[in-house]
Structures are given as C-alpha cells and as structure tokens.
Amino acid sequence: MIRSFQTVRPAALLSIALSAGLLFGCSQASETAGTSNGSSANTAASGSASAGKTVTFWHDKTGVAGEAITAAANAFQADHPEIKLNVVYVADLTVGGGQKLLSAVAGGTAPDAVFFDRFQIASWADQGALVDVTDRVSADKLDKNRFYPAAWNEVVYKDRVYGLPVSTDGRVLYYNKDHFKEAGLDPEKPPATIKELEEDAAKLTVKDGGTYKRFGLIPWSTQGNFYTWGWVFGGDFYNTETGEVTANNPKNVEALQWLQQFANKYDISAMQSLSDASKVNPFAAGVTSMVIGNNLTSAQIRDANPKLDFGVTAIPTPSGQNNVTWSGGYSVVIPKGAKNPDGAWELLKYFTGDKAQEELAKAYLSVVHSVNEKVFKDDPINTRILSVLNDARWRPVIPQGQLLWNELQSAMDLAVNNKGNPQELLDGVTDKVNAALKGS
Amino acid sequence: MSNIYSGTDMGMAGRTRTGTGKRSIRQALRKNRTGWLFVTPWLLGLLLFYVYPLVSSIILSFTSYSILKAGSFVGLQNYRNLMGDGVFWASIYNTLYFALLYVPLSLICSLALALLLNTGRRGIGFYRTLFFLPTLVPLVAKAAIWIWLLNPQFGLVNQALAAIGINGPPWLGSDSWSKPTLVLMSLWAIGQTVMIFVAGLQDISRDYYDAAAVDGARRHQTLWRITLPLLTPVLFYNLIMGIIGSFQVFALPYSLTGGSGAPAGSLMFYVMYVYQNAFLYLKMGYASAMAWILFALIALLTAVIFASSKKWVHYQGN
Amino acid sequence: MTIQKTAQLRTFLVHLILLLTAAGFAAPLVWMLLTSLKDNSQLFASPPQWLPSPVHLQNYAEAFSRISLPRLLSNTLIVSLFSALGMLLTAPLAAYSLAKLEWKGRSLIFAVTIGVMMVPGQVTMIPEFILFYKLGLVGTLIPLIVKPALGVPVYIFMLRQFFLGLPSELQQAARIDGASEGYIYWSIMLRLAMPAVLATGLFQIMASWNDFLGPLLYLNDPAQYTLSLGLQQFQNEISTEWNLLMAAAFLMILPILILFFFLQRTFIQGITFTGIKG
C-alpha cells in the first residue's frame, strides 16, 4: 500500500537531535560556567553576597552616546576602585515602553542604577518605583543651582528628588543656507516671526509638475512636536496651582490652528511621507530647507551630509520676540529593588561631576553651564542653543506625562490631516488627561 | 504491500483476544491513557506558560495593576472605561478593516502561489526560496525598506509607475491609503502560509488525480473537485491563524509609525493600543481588559468558523 | 497539435506569472542588498541614488566586526536549535494525540490550545517573566528554550490538521497487527506527516532567530545576547546606519536561507502514499 518514503526518517532526526544536543550542550555548559563566574549582572540580579560592593548600571545607548557613557563610567571606576562597576548595555531600555526595566523591577531583578529619560521620572516615582534621594542630596550638600532649571525640575516630583540630571538638549530652527540663496533669501537673515517663517517656507518650496521636490518647512517634523509650537505661540500646558493640564490654553489652540492652516496650503500626504517616517532626516537629506531640531540634529547632519551649509536661529514666534525653547534629557536614577543604593548614589553624583560631564558632552549638552562653556566655546551651533537654554521650558512633571505627550501628538496628527477642529481636539486632550490624573 | 507493517507482524501477531466487549473497553482505556500520555509534555507547557499567565491577566483586568504597583480591585471599571474610550473604538475599526482586507487576500494569494509552486517544473526551488525569503528579513530592515520603496516622491514604486504614466498613490502618507499599503507589505511576507499550502498539496494522494485523469476530468474540474476539497484542512488552519494574526497585528505598523499610528491615527491597531496602555501609560489592568475583549471577539469568530467547518472541511482520514 | 499548443501556452503563462510575481517579491530584497553596498553619502543622496557606486563591500566586514558576530551567532544557534528540537519532540506528539487518538478531555484541551493564542502576548508577558524569575531562570537562555520546547500552540494546531488528513486505516491496521501506540506514532504517522513536521521545525528556528523581545527581557549579560539584539547596535538616537544594518541583516538571514534551501526539497518530494484510499 505504501510505496515509498523519500522523507527524512524520525530515527535520523533523533540522531541529529542527539548529536546536536551533545555538541551544543557542551558549549552551553561552558557558556553558563563563564557567565556565572565572570558576569556580575547575574550575580547582582540573583542577590549574591558580593552585591554590596558591585554597582550594576544599565544604559541603552549605542554609537557616540554609548561611548560617552562608557567613558564616564570608566572614569568613575578609576576614581572609585573600592566599587566594582558593572556597565551593561541593554538593547532597549526606555524607548517605546521600557519593558525591560518594567519587567526587571516587577520581577525583582532591577539593576542598581539606570540611565533614564527624565521625562519618565514623575510616573515612575508616583508608582514608588524609584529610590528617593532627597536626603542624600541634602546630606552631600549638592547644589541644585549647578544645573539648568529645566534639567533639575524634571527630577523633582512632589518636592522629592528621584535622580540626578546628567544631560540636556534644546530646540532651535535649522535652515539650509544654500537653499536660502537659491530662493533669493538672505542666508544671514533667517525668519524671526511666524509670518516670515511661513513666507520663507513658501519661497523655499520647490514643486515640479504635480510633485513636491522640496518643502520649505514641515513644521511637525523632527523636533517640531506640539510642545514646541504651543510654547512658541505663548501657550502653556499645566497649571501648577490647580494641578490641572491646560492643553486647550487659547495660545495652544492658536498654534494648532496655524499648523492646520499650514498643512492645508500643501499636500499633506507628501509632507507626511517626508517627515520622520522616512527613516532619514529630511533636512540632512536636503528635502526640507528648514526644520526644528536640537543639538543632536547637527551631529545627524555631520554623519549624513557633512557638506551641508546650515545655520541655526531661535524658533520664530508670532511677535518675533520672547523666543522660547524647551529641554528634555537624561538622568541617572536608582530603581526600587537596587541591591546597592549606596554605591549607586556614588555613581549618580559622579555623573554630575565635571569629569563625567565633559565625557557626556561629547554626545549631549551638559547639564552644567561651566562645562558647556568650556566644551562648546568654538561651536557656534551649540553656543546658539546654549544661549536660550537657561530659560528653557520643561514638560509638566506629572504621572500622566506620557499620556499627555501622546495625546498632544495625536491631536496634532489629526489636525494637520483635517480630522478635527483644533479647539475641540485640545479640549478633548485636556479632559482625557485631567480625568486620568484624577484617577491615578 | 506494506513495508512498514512487516516489522510489526512478527512480534505481536500471535496474540489473540477474546470477547469483543472486553476488548473494546480495554482498548478504550488504553486509548485514553495513551492520549493523555502523549499530550502530557504539552499540557505542562500549556499550564505553566499559557494558562497561568492568562489566568493572571484575567484577574488583573479587574484591577488597577500598573506592573510597578499591585493596584487595587476595581471591578468592571476598566471594562466600563473602555466603552467611552475613543481610541479603543478607533483601533477596533482599524483592526477590523485590516483583517477584512488581509485575511481573504492572503489566503487567495498564498494558495495561488502554492498551486504554481506545486508543479515539478525546473527551477521551482529557486522560486520557492525567493517567495520564502521575505519572511526571514528582520523587522527593522523590513519596515525601512518599505518606507523607502513606497515614498511617494522618491520611492522606486512611484517612479516605476510614473514611467508608465501612472500617478502613484501617497501610500503611507495618507490615511485612506495607509491600511491597504500595510496589507500590501504584509502580503510580501506570506511565505510561511505558502509553504503550509505546498505541504498540504503534497499530502493529497496522486491516486485521486490518476482516477480523475481516467475519467477525463479537465484541469479546473480537478482543482475544484479534488485539490481544493482535500486542501480544506490546511485552508481551515490558515484561515483561523490568519484571523488570529490579523486581529493581533502589531509589530510592523508599530515599527513603521514609531508607535504613533499616524497618519491621522489610521494605523493605530488594537494591540498597539493594548501595548501603549500596558507599557507607556502603566495601565496593565486596563490593557488586560482590552486583551480579554479581543479574546472574546476572536473566540466568537473562531467558534462560528469551527461550527461551520463540519460542512466544508473534508478530512481524508475520515 | 492544438493540445500541444495549449500545453505550451500554459507553461509559458505559468512561467510568466511566476516571473512577474518573483520580480515583485525580489524588488524589496534587491533594494535591501543595494543599500547594504552603499556608503553614507550615497545613502542620503537626494534624489535617491539607486545603484551603489562605488560598491562598498567593506560594509559587510564592518558589520561583521562591529557586533561580536561569532558569539551572537552561537547564542542564537543554541536558542533556536534547542527550542526547535524540543518542540519537534513535544508538539507533533500532542498534535497526533489531539487528532488521531480518542480520549476524554480531548476537545477541551484542543479548545484551550486554540484559545491561548487569542490573547495578545503583551498582557501575559509580565506574569510569565515573574514566573521565570521565581524559577530562578532570568538571566539565562533557558526561558527562551523551555517555553517553545514544551510545545507551541500554532504548530500543534497546524500538525493536528495534517494528522487529521492522514488515513485512519493505517492506524487501525497496525493496531490489529498488534503494534504499540508509540510505534504507530513514531514509525508510521510521524513519518507520513514529516514534511509538515519539518516545516514547523523551520518555523520555530526562524521564530527564535528573529525574536527580539524574549532575549531583551530575559538576558542581562551581553555575553549571552542574540543576533536580533545585536542588530540594535546600528541604531542610535541620532541615526541608523542603514547600510551596516542591512549588511548585518543579510548575514543574519544567510544561515536560515541555506537551511531552507536544503529543507524545501523534502517539503516537495515528501511522501507519496498511493493506494491507501484507492
């Protein structure tokens, strides 16, 4: 009945399985042995006796930032031989969810210190997931005036300190000088008012037949998030007295109306495909002539298109005065469940010191004025950004910060696609986030 | 003629049994025992790694669990809140839209490809490898490749279309095109479904075709009367998995939009919103409630298909 | 004469359709390959530059040296091979039992097996992690292996469908001949389902190979990291080195591709059991 089996026989499969099992079983055994001896990530995680002296520090940065963090950590190790510092690169820590850190804290395998987006501090502190370092700050007489206000204020939630700021950034308008010349604009006279910005953008836009070859400006691209535009138009997002979100501040509504009207002048689908989703910075590639960027943008341009001749200026405002920017950045925190908070605290302090800050300034802006002045004295771009940094705004330090951010971005996405009226959209954001704040 | 039976004939052939009734009971017991025995390793995995986390998540769906904090019991509050959550409803719409488009298209395309690949033509191994290759491409690379190819201004696809005088669509740039575009991208990676169909086609005994040839059946008749009916068990599998998979579409749109679901929220799918609630807003209780509503939806749909399967799924074995 | 002509026409049409579809499937891969051969300025050129010139083959060497490929590869191999081998021992067995053996509770277990696939992993991930932590396995490769090794619902369901398609007469005849249930499974039914079984083995290898979240959550030591975590090295907050990433992705695909190329013969040559139902 059965004519032939031209297939692999189970017995053959099993013998492959066994031999492979033996082969890899051995290599795995040696692997396991190697890690249990050599790696303190495991030993710290499982809480062995050596944990008291080891500090396990997680970060998720690669490239220049990864090198800067490693250099700062190495400097710490050299100055603190009594502590065994174990720096672990974690592939994805906080970007888009931070499942790694969440599961580690929930499971009890948290490290001692983490390179942590300051933006998340309020919600994590509210959940009791960060170690309160207020008393350590006062015991060691750390001076908060050492830091930019925007950087310091983001580590303080309900008057308690939950980490130390270690890097910062700031937003400005980048513009392509060659494009300015082509369009007959003065490359030394970038737009100062929103009206000029709009006019220059129109002049810089190149349309060939039915398709756009270049956009003067895609306002929401790169760092042009809704926080940027709301503040630029004079709006605000939070009332510290009432503890309520004010996303529908009249000036914010004006900003969103302007964005909607700007989008309507052009082909929104073409603009959309050229903004962040293109996986390439559109300004660096020369397909937009102006962009809201931060200090990282110039590094990006250097990597992608070093020949690009660009300038930076404060983001234009409706009046041309009261320029405003905002800052975010990183901190180092001690998560709940850390085995060695004392050692971790030494690391936190060290990261705010001059030596570590100079290392970190190779990738970011320092949180310390004097360090920036020293490192960036010959850097006109960063000097321009630094000039507005002292008055930089910071996002509301509230447990629902992520929700507010996403809701604002989504309101902007809907508005520029003509899926809603700016006033109603921002009313919706306000109601939703305030309800969530009451609930949490 | 049975080369596989020859081995068994020797050892056990001599045994005789008395009394059919007794025998069938014993056999039934033996069958019961063997059945459970065979499924035991999986039962262990099922209970530990599937049922236990699932039961946890049901319980969590009635709490304000945040991963970082245990939270408190809130009864049906999460479920009630969902009913008034605009993003929840929008994500249901987007997900249903995607599933309705993707499931039939993926079944038709992969079946058609499998039929083409099932021929013994020369060089077919090359085609099979090529169609399978996209399923191997890592997600980050996949998302980036498509974004570049489908860029309305500079992408290869629209440039090619322009060359033949067609003004290409804005693809991911517009909210009306974004979901069909995602379907297109997903169809690129149907290699596994195709392979399962090919394996299914291989299981159809040649005898049926020989008999049909003797009866003088035409090609399309063979397809409709023999191939497709005998392929229904595999088709059934691919249908169910297609539904489960498309209701849970997550990784590609998440990676394409950086989690935002833009443009105009048109790529915000159900599980993306589950993910946002769980890990960005730290509302795991709420996310668990969403997960169980999704479970109810899929389970209902699957149950209907299972019930109908008696009518259209033909198992050669029975 | 006309029959011959229609046959020729049909062959021509089949080849044409295959060729066109193949071109569609290949285009993104070709673009990926071209990207992996460009340098930075070619990558960011506007308007885009299709062909790399000059060709930067050194991207492959750089991608190779940037991530510690041998170690990532050996970790990935350990995880994928052990999980696939374990799965091949448990899943077909369970599928066979659900399809071809009659026992009380069978439909319930099958329903649960299907049901667990309907809840998105996002909400079961944390309880699962805590379970593995309590078992003391966080920080090892074991969680990544043991879960699939005890069976994977998708493959159990798939294999059940294939087993259901096999004629029961074989089973009955072997039973009458006195063959043990283990023998019937291992020597008869499993062999008949071998193409599908091998397919699930391949799928499991692929799943482990490309898994990002599992290794991210469970591994705490870069010495244990897998390839998909290594790919992350080419992405930073400033930019992504797409040329190197694509080169690394190609290197990562290659072993599976070779495996597939050899395995696919067995899918197609597979089995021919004539006369069973005739």
PDB file of N, CA and C in Angstrom, chain A residues 1-44:
ATOM      1  N   MET A   1       0.825  -1.200   0.000  1.00  0.00           N
ATOM      2  CA  MET A   1       0.000   0.000   0.000  1.00  0.00           C
ATOM      3  C   MET A   1       0.862   1.255   0.000  1.00  0.00           C
ATOM      4  N   ILE A   2       1.844   1.271   0.834  1.00  0.00           N
ATOM      5  CA  ILE A   2       2.694   2.456   0.867  1.00  0.00           C
ATOM      6  C   ILE A   2       3.915   2.191   0.025  1.00  0.00           C
ATOM      7  N   ARG A   3       4.085   3.049  -0.957  1.00  0.00           N
ATOM      8  CA  ARG A   3       5.096   2.730  -1.950  1.00  0.00           C
ATOM      9  C   ARG A   3       6.491   3.153  -1.488  1.00  0.00           C
ATOM     10  N   SER A   4       6.584   4.337  -1.023  1.00  0.00           N
ATOM     11  CA  SER A   4       7.948   4.771  -0.688  1.00  0.00           C
ATOM     12  C   SER A   4       7.938   5.888   0.340  1.00  0.00           C
ATOM     13  N   PHE A   5       8.972   5.948   1.069  1.00  0.00           N
ATOM     14  CA  PHE A   5       9.202   7.065   1.968  1.00  0.00           C
ATOM     15  C   PHE A   5      10.488   7.750   1.551  1.00  0.00           C
ATOM     16  N   GLN A   6      10.315   8.851   0.878  1.00  0.00           N
ATOM     17  CA  GLN A   6      11.546   9.539   0.481  1.00  0.00           C
ATOM     18  C   GLN A   6      11.882  10.632   1.480  1.00  0.00           C
ATOM     19  N   THR A   7      11.301  10.471   2.632  1.00  0.00           N
ATOM     20  CA  THR A   7      11.447  11.575   3.557  1.00  0.00           C
ATOM     21  C   THR A   7      12.471  11.260   4.638  1.00  0.00           C
ATOM     22  N   VAL A   8      12.820  12.262   5.401  1.00  0.00           N
ATOM     23  CA  VAL A   8      13.768  12.044   6.489  1.00  0.00           C
ATOM     24  C   VAL A   8      13.118  11.151   7.530  1.00  0.00           C
ATOM     25  N   ARG A   9      13.818  10.155   7.974  1.00  0.00           N
ATOM     26  CA  ARG A   9      13.239   9.253   8.960  1.00  0.00           C
ATOM     27  C   ARG A   9      13.334   9.842  10.364  1.00  0.00           C
ATOM     28  N   PRO A  10      12.342   9.549  11.176  1.00  0.00           N
ATOM     29  CA  PRO A  10      12.395  10.057  12.549  1.00  0.00           C
ATOM     30  C   PRO A  10      13.684   9.651  13.253  1.00  0.00           C
ATOM     31  N   ALA A  11      14.146   8.415  12.993  1.00  0.00           N
ATOM     32  CA  ALA A  11      15.361   7.959  13.670  1.00  0.00           C
ATOM     33  C   ALA A  11      16.533   8.860  13.302  1.00  0.00           C
ATOM     34  N   ALA A  12      16.584   9.223  12.017  1.00  0.00           N
ATOM     35  CA  ALA A  12      17.669  10.098  11.576  1.00  0.00           C
ATOM     36  C   ALA A  12      17.547  11.448  12.274  1.00  0.00           C
ATOM     37  N   LEU A  13      16.313  11.913  12.362  1.00  0.00           N
ATOM     38  CA  LEU A  13      16.068  13.194  13.014  1.00  0.00           C
ATOM     39  C   LEU A  13      16.553  13.159  14.457  1.00  0.00           C
ATOM     40  N   LEU A  14      16.214  12.045  15.123  1.00  0.00           N
ATOM     41  CA  LEU A  14      16.578  11.917  16.524  1.00  0.00           C
ATOM     42  C   LEU A  14      18.094  11.901  16.680  1.00  0.00           C
ATOM     43  N   SER A  15      18.763  11.192  15.770  1.00  0.00           N
ATOM     44  CA  SER A  15      20.215  11.128  15.928  1.00  0.00           C
ATOM     45  C   SER A  15      20.845  12.495  15.695  1.00  0.00           C
ATOM     46  N   ILE A  16      20.279  13.251  14.754  1.00  0.00           N
ATOM     47  CA  ILE A  16      20.767  14.619  14.563  1.00  0.00           C
ATOM     48  C   ILE A  16      20.542  15.415  15.844  1.00  0.00           C
ATOM     49  N   ALA A  17      19.335  15.226  16.395  1.00  0.00           N
ATOM     50  CA  ALA A  17      18.973  15.954  17.604  1.00  0.00           C
ATOM     51  C   ALA A  17      19.955  15.654  18.722  1.00  0.00           C
ATOM     52  N   LEU A  18      20.239  14.368  18.881  1.00  0.00           N
ATOM     53  CA  LEU A  18      21.121  13.978  19.981  1.00  0.00           C
ATOM     54  C   LEU A  18      22.526  14.512  19.791  1.00  0.00           C
ATOM     55  N   SER A  19      23.034  14.357  18.569  1.00  0.00           N
ATOM     56  CA  SER A  19      24.412  14.813  18.372  1.00  0.00           C
ATOM     57  C   SER A  19      24.493  16.326  18.520  1.00  0.00           C
ATOM     58  N   ALA A  20      23.477  17.023  17.974  1.00  0.00           N
ATOM     59  CA  ALA A  20      23.468  18.474  18.115  1.00  0.00           C
ATOM     60  C   ALA A  20      23.350  18.845  19.582  1.00  0.00           C
ATOM     61  N   GLY A  21      22.520  18.089  20.279  1.00  0.00           N
ATOM     62  CA  GLY A  21      22.318  18.344  21.695  1.00  0.00           C
ATOM     63  C   GLY A  21      23.617  18.208  22.463  1.00  0.00           C
ATOM     64  N   LEU A  22      24.366  17.141  22.166  1.00  0.00           N
ATOM     65  CA  LEU A  22      25.646  16.934  22.837  1.00  0.00           C
ATOM     66  C   LEU A  22      26.597  18.082  22.541  1.00  0.00           C
ATOM     67  N   LEU A  23      26.666  18.389  21.244  1.00  0.00           N
ATOM     68  CA  LEU A  23      27.587  19.428  20.795  1.00  0.00           C
ATOM     69  C   LEU A  23      27.311  20.746  21.498  1.00  0.00           C
ATOM     70  N   PHE A  24      26.017  21.181  21.403  1.00  0.00           N
ATOM     71  CA  PHE A  24      25.696  22.490  21.944  1.00  0.00           C
ATOM     72  C   PHE A  24      25.516  22.448  23.442  1.00  0.00           C
ATOM     73  N   GLY A  25      25.173  21.258  23.947  1.00  0.00           N
ATOM     74  CA  GLY A  25      25.075  21.112  25.388  1.00  0.00           C
ATOM     75  C   GLY A  25      26.404  21.477  26.029  1.00  0.00           C
ATOM     76  N   CYS A  26      27.485  20.997  25.411  1.00  0.00           N
ATOM     77  CA  CYS A  26      28.819  21.284  25.927  1.00  0.00           C
ATOM     78  C   CYS A  26      29.101  22.772  25.881  1.00  0.00           C
ATOM     79  N   SER A  27      28.849  23.339  24.691  1.00  0.00           N
ATOM     80  CA  SER A  27      29.208  24.746  24.558  1.00  0.00           C
ATOM     81  C   SER A  27      28.339  25.585  25.482  1.00  0.00           C
ATOM     82  N   GLN A  28      27.097  25.115  25.689  1.00  0.00           N
ATOM     83  CA  GLN A  28      26.250  25.903  26.580  1.00  0.00           C
ATOM     84  C   GLN A  28      26.718  25.782  28.015  1.00  0.00           C
ATOM     85  N   ALA A  29      27.169  24.574  28.364  1.00  0.00           N
ATOM     86  CA  ALA A  29      27.651  24.382  29.721  1.00  0.00           C
ATOM     87  C   ALA A  29      28.815  25.328  29.999  1.00  0.00           C
ATOM     88  N   SER A  30      29.729  25.422  29.028  1.00  0.00           N
ATOM     89  CA  SER A  30      30.870  26.300  29.252  1.00  0.00           C
ATOM     90  C   SER A  30      30.424  27.749  29.296  1.00  0.00           C
ATOM     91  N   GLU A  31      29.431  28.047  28.467  1.00  0.00           N
ATOM     92  CA  GLU A  31      28.876  29.396  28.440  1.00  0.00           C
ATOM     93  C   GLU A  31      28.335  29.771  29.821  1.00  0.00           C
ATOM     94  N   THR A  32      27.529  28.848  30.368  1.00  0.00           N
ATOM     95  CA  THR A  32      26.912  29.116  31.657  1.00  0.00           C
ATOM     96  C   THR A  32      27.979  29.276  32.724  1.00  0.00           C
ATOM     97  N   ALA A  33      28.976  28.402  32.660  1.00  0.00           N
ATOM     98  CA  ALA A  33      30.050  28.489  33.637  1.00  0.00           C
ATOM     99  C   ALA A  33      30.728  29.851  33.518  1.00  0.00           C
ATOM    100  N   GLY A  34      30.972  30.237  32.279  1.00  0.00           N
ATOM    101  CA  GLY A  34      31.656  31.506  32.052  1.00  0.00           C
ATOM    102  C   GLY A  34      30.869  32.665  32.635  1.00  0.00           C
ATOM    103  N   THR A  35      29.567  32.650  32.416  1.00  0.00           N
ATOM    104  CA  THR A  35      28.804  33.803  32.870  1.00  0.00           C
ATOM    105  C   THR A  35      28.667  33.815  34.381  1.00  0.00           C
ATOM    106  N   SER A  36      28.545  32.626  34.974  1.00  0.00           N
ATOM    107  CA  SER A  36      28.329  32.667  36.417  1.00  0.00           C
ATOM    108  C   SER A  36      29.611  33.079  37.138  1.00  0.00           C
ATOM    109  N   ASN A  37      30.756  32.826  36.511  1.00  0.00           N
ATOM    110  CA  ASN A  37      31.988  33.296  37.143  1.00  0.00           C
ATOM    111  C   ASN A  37      32.238  34.768  36.838  1.00  0.00           C
ATOM    112  N   GLY A  38      32.124  35.067  35.544  1.00  0.00           N
ATOM    113  CA  GLY A  38      32.626  36.354  35.113  1.00  0.00           C
ATOM    114  C   GLY A  38      31.649  37.491  35.247  1.00  0.00           C
ATOM    115  N   SER A  39      30.366  37.209  35.099  1.00  0.00           N
ATOM    116  CA  SER A  39      29.448  38.332  34.984  1.00  0.00           C
ATOM    117  C   SER A  39      28.806  38.649  36.305  1.00  0.00           C
ATOM    118  N   SER A  40      28.848  39.894  36.670  1.00  0.00           N
ATOM    119  CA  SER A  40      28.173  40.254  37.900  1.00  0.00           C
ATOM    120  C   SER A  40      26.747  40.683  37.627  1.00  0.00           C
ATOM    121  N   ALA A  41      26.373  40.775  36.323  1.00  0.00           N
ATOM    122  CA  ALA A  41      24.971  41.077  36.018  1.00  0.00           C
ATOM    123  C   ALA A  41      24.101  40.004  36.640  1.00  0.00           C
ATOM    124  N   ASN A  42      24.563  38.765  36.488  1.00  0.00           N
ATOM    125  CA  ASN A  42      23.789  37.660  37.034  1.00  0.00           C
ATOM    126  C   ASN A  42      23.846  37.610  38.543  1.00  0.00           C
ATOM    127  N   THR A  43      25.064  37.766  39.060  1.00  0.00           N
ATOM    128  CA  THR A  43      25.196  37.621  40.497  1.00  0.00           C
ATOM    129  C   THR A  43      24.460  38.739  41.217  1.00  0.00           C
ATOM    130  N   ALA A  44      24.545  39.949  40.666  1.00  0.00           N
ATOM    131  CA  ALA A  44      23.837  41.053  41.303  1.00  0.00           C
ATOM    132  C   ALA A  44      22.350  40.803  41.234  1.00  0.00           C
TER     133      ALA A  44
END
